[in-house]
C-alpha positions as protocol buffer text, in pm:
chain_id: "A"
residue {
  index: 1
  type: UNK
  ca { x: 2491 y: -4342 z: 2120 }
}
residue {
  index: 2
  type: UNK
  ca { x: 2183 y: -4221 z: 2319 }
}
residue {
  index: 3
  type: UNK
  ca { x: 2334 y: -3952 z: 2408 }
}
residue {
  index: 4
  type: UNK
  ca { x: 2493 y: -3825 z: 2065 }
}
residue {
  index: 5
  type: UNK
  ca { x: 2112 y: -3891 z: 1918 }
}
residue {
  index: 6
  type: UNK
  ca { x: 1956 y: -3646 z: 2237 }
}
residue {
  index: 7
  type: UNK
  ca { x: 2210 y: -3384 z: 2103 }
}
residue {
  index: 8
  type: UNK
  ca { x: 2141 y: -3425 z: 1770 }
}
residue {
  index: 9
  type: UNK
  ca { x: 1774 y: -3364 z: 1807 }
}
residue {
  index: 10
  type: UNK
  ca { x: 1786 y: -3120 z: 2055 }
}
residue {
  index: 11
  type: UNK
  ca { x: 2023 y: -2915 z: 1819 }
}
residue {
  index: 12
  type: UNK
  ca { x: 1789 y: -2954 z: 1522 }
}
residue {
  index: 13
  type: UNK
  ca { x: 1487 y: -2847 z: 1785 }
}
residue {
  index: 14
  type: UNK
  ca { x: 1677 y: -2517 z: 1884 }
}
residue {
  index: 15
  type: UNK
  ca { x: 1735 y: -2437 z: 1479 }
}
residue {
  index: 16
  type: UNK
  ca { x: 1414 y: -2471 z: 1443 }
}
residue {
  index: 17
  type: UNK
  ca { x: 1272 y: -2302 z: 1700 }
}
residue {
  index: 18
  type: UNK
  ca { x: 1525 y: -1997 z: 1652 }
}
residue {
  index: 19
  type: UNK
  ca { x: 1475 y: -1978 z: 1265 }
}
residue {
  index: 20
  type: UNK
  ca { x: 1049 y: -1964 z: 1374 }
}
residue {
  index: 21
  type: UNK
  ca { x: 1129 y: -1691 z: 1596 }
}
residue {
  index: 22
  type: UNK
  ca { x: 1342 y: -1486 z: 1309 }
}
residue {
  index: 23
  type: UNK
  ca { x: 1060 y: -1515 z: 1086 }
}
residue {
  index: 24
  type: UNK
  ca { x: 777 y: -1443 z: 1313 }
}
residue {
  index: 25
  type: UNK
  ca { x: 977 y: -1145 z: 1420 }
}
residue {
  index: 26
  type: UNK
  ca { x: 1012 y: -1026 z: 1036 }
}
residue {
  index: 27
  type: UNK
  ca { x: 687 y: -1088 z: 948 }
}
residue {
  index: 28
  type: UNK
  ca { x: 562 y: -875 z: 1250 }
}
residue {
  index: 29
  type: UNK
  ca { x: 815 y: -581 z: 1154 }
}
residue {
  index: 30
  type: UNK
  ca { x: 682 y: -616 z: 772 }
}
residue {
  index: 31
  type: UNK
  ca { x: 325 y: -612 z: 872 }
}
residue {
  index: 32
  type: UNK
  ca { x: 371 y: -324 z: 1112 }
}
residue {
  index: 33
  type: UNK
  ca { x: 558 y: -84 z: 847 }
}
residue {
  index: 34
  type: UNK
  ca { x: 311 y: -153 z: 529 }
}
residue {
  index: 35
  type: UNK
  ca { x: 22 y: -117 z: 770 }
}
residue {
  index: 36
  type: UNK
  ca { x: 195 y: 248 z: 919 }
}
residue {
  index: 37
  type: UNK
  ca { x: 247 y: 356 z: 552 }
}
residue {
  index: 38
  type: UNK
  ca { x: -84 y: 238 z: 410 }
}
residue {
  index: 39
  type: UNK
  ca { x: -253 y: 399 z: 681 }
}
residue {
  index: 40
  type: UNK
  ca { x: -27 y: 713 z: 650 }
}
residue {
  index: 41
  type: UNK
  ca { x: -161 y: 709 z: 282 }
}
residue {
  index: 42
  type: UNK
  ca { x: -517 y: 698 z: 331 }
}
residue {
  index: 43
  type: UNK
  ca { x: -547 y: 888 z: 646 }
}
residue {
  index: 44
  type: UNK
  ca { x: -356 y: 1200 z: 461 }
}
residue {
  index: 45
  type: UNK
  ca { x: -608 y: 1165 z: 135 }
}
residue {
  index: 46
  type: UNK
  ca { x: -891 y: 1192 z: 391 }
}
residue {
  index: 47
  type: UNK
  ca { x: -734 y: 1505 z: 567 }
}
residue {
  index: 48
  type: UNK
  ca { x: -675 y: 1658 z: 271 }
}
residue {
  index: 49
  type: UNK
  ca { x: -1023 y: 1553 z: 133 }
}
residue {
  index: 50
  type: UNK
  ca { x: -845 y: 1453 z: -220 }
}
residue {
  index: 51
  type: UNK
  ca { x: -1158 y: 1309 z: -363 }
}
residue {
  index: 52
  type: UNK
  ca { x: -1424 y: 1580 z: -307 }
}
residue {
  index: 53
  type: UNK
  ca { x: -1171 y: 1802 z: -460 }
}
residue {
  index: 54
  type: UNK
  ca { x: -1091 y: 1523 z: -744 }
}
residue {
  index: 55
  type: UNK
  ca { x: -1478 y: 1542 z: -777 }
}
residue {
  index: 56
  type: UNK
  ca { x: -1518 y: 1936 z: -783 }
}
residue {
  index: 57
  type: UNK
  ca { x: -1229 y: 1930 z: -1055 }
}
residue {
  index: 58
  type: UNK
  ca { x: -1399 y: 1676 z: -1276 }
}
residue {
  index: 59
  type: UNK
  ca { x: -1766 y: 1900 z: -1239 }
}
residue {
  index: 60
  type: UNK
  ca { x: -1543 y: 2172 z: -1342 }
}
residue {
  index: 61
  type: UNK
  ca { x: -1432 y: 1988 z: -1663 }
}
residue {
  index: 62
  type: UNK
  ca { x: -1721 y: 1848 z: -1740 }
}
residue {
  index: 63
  type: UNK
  ca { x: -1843 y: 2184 z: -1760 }
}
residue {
  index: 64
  type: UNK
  ca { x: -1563 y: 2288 z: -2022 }
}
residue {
  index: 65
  type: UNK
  ca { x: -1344 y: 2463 z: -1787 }
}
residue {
  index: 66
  type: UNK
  ca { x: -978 y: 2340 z: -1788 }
}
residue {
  index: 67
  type: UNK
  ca { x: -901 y: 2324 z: -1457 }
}
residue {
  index: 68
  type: UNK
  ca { x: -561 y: 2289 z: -1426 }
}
residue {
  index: 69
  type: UNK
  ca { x: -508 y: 1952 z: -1179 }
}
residue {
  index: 70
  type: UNK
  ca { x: -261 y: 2029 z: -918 }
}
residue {
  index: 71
  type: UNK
  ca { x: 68 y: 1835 z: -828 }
}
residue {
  index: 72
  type: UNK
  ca { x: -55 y: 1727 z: -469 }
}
residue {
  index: 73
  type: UNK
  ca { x: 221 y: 1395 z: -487 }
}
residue {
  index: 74
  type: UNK
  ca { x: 566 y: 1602 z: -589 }
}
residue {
  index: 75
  type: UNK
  ca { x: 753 y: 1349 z: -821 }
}
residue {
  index: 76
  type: UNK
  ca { x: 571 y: 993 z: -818 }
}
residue {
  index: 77
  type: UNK
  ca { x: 827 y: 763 z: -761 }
}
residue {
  index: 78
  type: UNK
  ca { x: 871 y: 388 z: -807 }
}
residue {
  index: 79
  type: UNK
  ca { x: 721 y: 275 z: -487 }
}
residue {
  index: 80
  type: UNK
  ca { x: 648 y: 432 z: -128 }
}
residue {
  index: 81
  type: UNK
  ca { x: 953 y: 394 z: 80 }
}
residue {
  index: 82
  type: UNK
  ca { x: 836 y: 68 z: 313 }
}
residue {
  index: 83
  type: UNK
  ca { x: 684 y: -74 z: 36 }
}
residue {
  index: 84
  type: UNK
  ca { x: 1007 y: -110 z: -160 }
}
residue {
  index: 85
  type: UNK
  ca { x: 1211 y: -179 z: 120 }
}
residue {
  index: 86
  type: UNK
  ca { x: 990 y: -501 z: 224 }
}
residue {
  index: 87
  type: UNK
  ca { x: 897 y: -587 z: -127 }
}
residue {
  index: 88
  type: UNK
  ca { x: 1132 y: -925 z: -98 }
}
residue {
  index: 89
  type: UNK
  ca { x: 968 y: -1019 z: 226 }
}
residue {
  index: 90
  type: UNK
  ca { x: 597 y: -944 z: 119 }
}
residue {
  index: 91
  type: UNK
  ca { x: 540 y: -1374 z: 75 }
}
residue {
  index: 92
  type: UNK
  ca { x: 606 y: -1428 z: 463 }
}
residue {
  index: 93
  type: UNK
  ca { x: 293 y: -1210 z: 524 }
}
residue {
  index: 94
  type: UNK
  ca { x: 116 y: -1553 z: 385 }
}
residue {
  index: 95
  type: UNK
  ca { x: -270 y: -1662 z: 175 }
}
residue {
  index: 96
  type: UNK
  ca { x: -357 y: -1388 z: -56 }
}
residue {
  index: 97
  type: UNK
  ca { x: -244 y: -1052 z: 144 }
}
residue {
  index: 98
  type: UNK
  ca { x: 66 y: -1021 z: -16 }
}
residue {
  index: 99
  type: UNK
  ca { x: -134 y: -992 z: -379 }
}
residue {
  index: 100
  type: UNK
  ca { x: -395 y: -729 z: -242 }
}
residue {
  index: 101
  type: UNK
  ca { x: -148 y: -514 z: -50 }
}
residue {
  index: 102
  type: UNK
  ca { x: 40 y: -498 z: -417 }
}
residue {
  index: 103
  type: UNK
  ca { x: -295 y: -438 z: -586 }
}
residue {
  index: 104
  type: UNK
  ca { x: -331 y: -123 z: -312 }
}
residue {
  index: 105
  type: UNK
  ca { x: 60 y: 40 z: -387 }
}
residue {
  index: 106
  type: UNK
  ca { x: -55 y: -27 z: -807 }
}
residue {
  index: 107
  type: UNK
  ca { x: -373 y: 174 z: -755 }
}
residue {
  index: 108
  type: UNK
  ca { x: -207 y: 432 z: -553 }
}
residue {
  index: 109
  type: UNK
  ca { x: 147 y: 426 z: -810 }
}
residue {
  index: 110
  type: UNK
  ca { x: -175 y: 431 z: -1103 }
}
residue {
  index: 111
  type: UNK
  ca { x: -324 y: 728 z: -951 }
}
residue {
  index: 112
  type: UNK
  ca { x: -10 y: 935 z: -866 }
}
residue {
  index: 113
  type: UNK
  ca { x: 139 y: 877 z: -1264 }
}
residue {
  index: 114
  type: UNK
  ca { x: -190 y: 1037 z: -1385 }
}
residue {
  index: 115
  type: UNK
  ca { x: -210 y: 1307 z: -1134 }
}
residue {
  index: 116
  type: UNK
  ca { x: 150 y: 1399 z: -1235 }
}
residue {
  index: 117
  type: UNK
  ca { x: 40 y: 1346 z: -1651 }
}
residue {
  index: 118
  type: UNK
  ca { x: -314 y: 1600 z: -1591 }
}
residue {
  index: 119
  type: UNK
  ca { x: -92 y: 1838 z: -1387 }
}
residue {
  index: 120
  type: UNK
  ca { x: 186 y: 1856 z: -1662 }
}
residue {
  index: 121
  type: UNK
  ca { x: -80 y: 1928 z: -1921 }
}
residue {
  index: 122
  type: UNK
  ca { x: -105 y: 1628 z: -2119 }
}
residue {
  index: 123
  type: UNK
  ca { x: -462 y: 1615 z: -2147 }
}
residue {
  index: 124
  type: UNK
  ca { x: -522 y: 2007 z: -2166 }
}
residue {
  index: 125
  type: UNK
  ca { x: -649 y: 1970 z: -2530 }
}
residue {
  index: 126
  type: UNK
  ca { x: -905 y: 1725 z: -2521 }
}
residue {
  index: 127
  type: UNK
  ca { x: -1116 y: 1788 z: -2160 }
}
residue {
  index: 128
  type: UNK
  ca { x: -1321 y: 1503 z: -2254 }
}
residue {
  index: 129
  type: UNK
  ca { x: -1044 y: 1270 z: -2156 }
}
residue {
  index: 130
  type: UNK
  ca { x: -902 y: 1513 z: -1894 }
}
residue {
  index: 131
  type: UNK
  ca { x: -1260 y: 1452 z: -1724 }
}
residue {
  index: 132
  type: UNK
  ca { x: -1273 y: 1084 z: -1803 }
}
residue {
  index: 133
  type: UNK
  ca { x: -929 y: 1047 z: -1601 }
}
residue {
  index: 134
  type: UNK
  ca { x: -1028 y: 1205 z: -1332 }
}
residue {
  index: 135
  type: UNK
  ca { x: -1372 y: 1048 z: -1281 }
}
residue {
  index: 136
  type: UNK
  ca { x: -1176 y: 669 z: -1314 }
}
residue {
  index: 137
  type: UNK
  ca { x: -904 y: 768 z: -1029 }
}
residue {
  index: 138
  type: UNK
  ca { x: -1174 y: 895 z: -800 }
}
residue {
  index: 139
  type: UNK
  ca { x: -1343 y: 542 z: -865 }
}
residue {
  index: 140
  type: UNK
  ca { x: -986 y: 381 z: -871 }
}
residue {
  index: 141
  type: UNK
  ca { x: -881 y: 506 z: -470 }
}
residue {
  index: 142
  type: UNK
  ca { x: -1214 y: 416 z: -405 }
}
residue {
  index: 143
  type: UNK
  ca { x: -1112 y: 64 z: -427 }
}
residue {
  index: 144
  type: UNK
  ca { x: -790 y: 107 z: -339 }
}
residue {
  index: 145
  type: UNK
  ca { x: -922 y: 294 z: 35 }
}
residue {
  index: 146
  type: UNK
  ca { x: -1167 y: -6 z: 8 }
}
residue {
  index: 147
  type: UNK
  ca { x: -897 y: -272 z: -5 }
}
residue {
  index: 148
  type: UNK
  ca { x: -624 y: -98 z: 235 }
}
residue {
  index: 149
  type: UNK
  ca { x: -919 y: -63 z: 502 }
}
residue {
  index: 150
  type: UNK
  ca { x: -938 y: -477 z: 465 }
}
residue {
  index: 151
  type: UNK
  ca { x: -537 y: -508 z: 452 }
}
residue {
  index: 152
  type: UNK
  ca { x: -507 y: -269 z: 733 }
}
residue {
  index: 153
  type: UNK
  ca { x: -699 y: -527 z: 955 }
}
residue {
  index: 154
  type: UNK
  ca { x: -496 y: -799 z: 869 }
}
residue {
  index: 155
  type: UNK
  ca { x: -169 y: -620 z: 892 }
}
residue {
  index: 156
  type: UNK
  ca { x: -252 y: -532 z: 1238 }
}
residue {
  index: 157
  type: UNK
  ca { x: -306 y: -858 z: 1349 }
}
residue {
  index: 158
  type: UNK
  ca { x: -5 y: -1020 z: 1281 }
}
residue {
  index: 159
  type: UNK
  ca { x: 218 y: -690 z: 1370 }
}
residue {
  index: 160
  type: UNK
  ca { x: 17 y: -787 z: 1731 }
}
residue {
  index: 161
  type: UNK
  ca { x: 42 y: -1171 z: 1705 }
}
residue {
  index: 162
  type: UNK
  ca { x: 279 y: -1337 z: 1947 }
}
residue {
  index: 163
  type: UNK
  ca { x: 506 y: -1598 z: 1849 }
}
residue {
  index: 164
  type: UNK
  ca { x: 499 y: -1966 z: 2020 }
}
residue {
  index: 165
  type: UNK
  ca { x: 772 y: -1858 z: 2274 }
}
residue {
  index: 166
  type: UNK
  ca { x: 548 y: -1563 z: 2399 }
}
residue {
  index: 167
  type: UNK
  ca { x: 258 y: -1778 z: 2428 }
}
residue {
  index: 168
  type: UNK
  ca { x: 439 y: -1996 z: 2689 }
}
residue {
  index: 169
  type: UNK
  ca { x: 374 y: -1956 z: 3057 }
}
């Protein structure tokens, strides 16, 4: 009877211990791929210097030129590529990270679908609002560089973090 009771909690131990491990290792994977394509994301729109040219275009507006705002994005899609492949495992990231890194892809999604409206022409007739746009997605990646640079932090840490096994002696 001892015995069978050892075994029984010794087999519920392992489970446990092996489903921790699964879901340390996915969370770590997760982190590490949103935190390579957020990063990917901002460090390209600083290369490229997007919003000093964002800035120039609005100026240029302003001004009552039409600028015609380029197609820097090609086709926005639905979501960036790791965002929609992790998007079902975003709640073992834990506390409130999962909800900011979505705020970040909406901004970004947000800015892309009005990049792609200016540069097709739909505002071409009232500059006003062409201007307007502009000036509020320049603010808009603002915030959004503002809260990847906090989610970047975060997402690093637990892509390093070491589960309870590594941590042994």
């Amino acid at each position: 009877m001892v015995g069978a009771l050892i075994g029984a909690c010794a087999a519920v131990a392992g489970g446990m211990l092996f489903e921790h491990c699964k879901r340390h290792r996915d969370r770590k994977r997760v982190a590490s791929a949103l935190a390579d394509e957020i990063s990917a994301i901002v460090s390209m729109t600083t290369a490229r210097n997007y919003v000093p040219l964002f800035q120039s275009i609005a100026a240029q507006i302003e001004a009552g030129t039409n600028v015609a705002v380029p197609l820097l994005i090609g086709e926005p899609r639905e979501m960036e590529p790791m965002m929609e492949k992790h998007i079902d495992r975003l709640g073992l990231l834990g506390g409130d990270l999962s909800e900011r890194i979505v705020t970040f892809y909406s901004f970004v999604q947000g800015i892309k679908l009005d990049i792609d409206r200016m540069a097709n022409g739909e505002f071409d007739d009232d500059l006003r609002a062409k201007a307007f746009l502009v000036r509020q997605d320049v603010a808009l990646w603002k915030d959004a560089d503002t809260v990847a640079n906090a989610v970047l932090a975060e997402l690093r840490a637990i892509a390093a973090s070491r589960s309870l096994l590594s941590k042994a002696p």
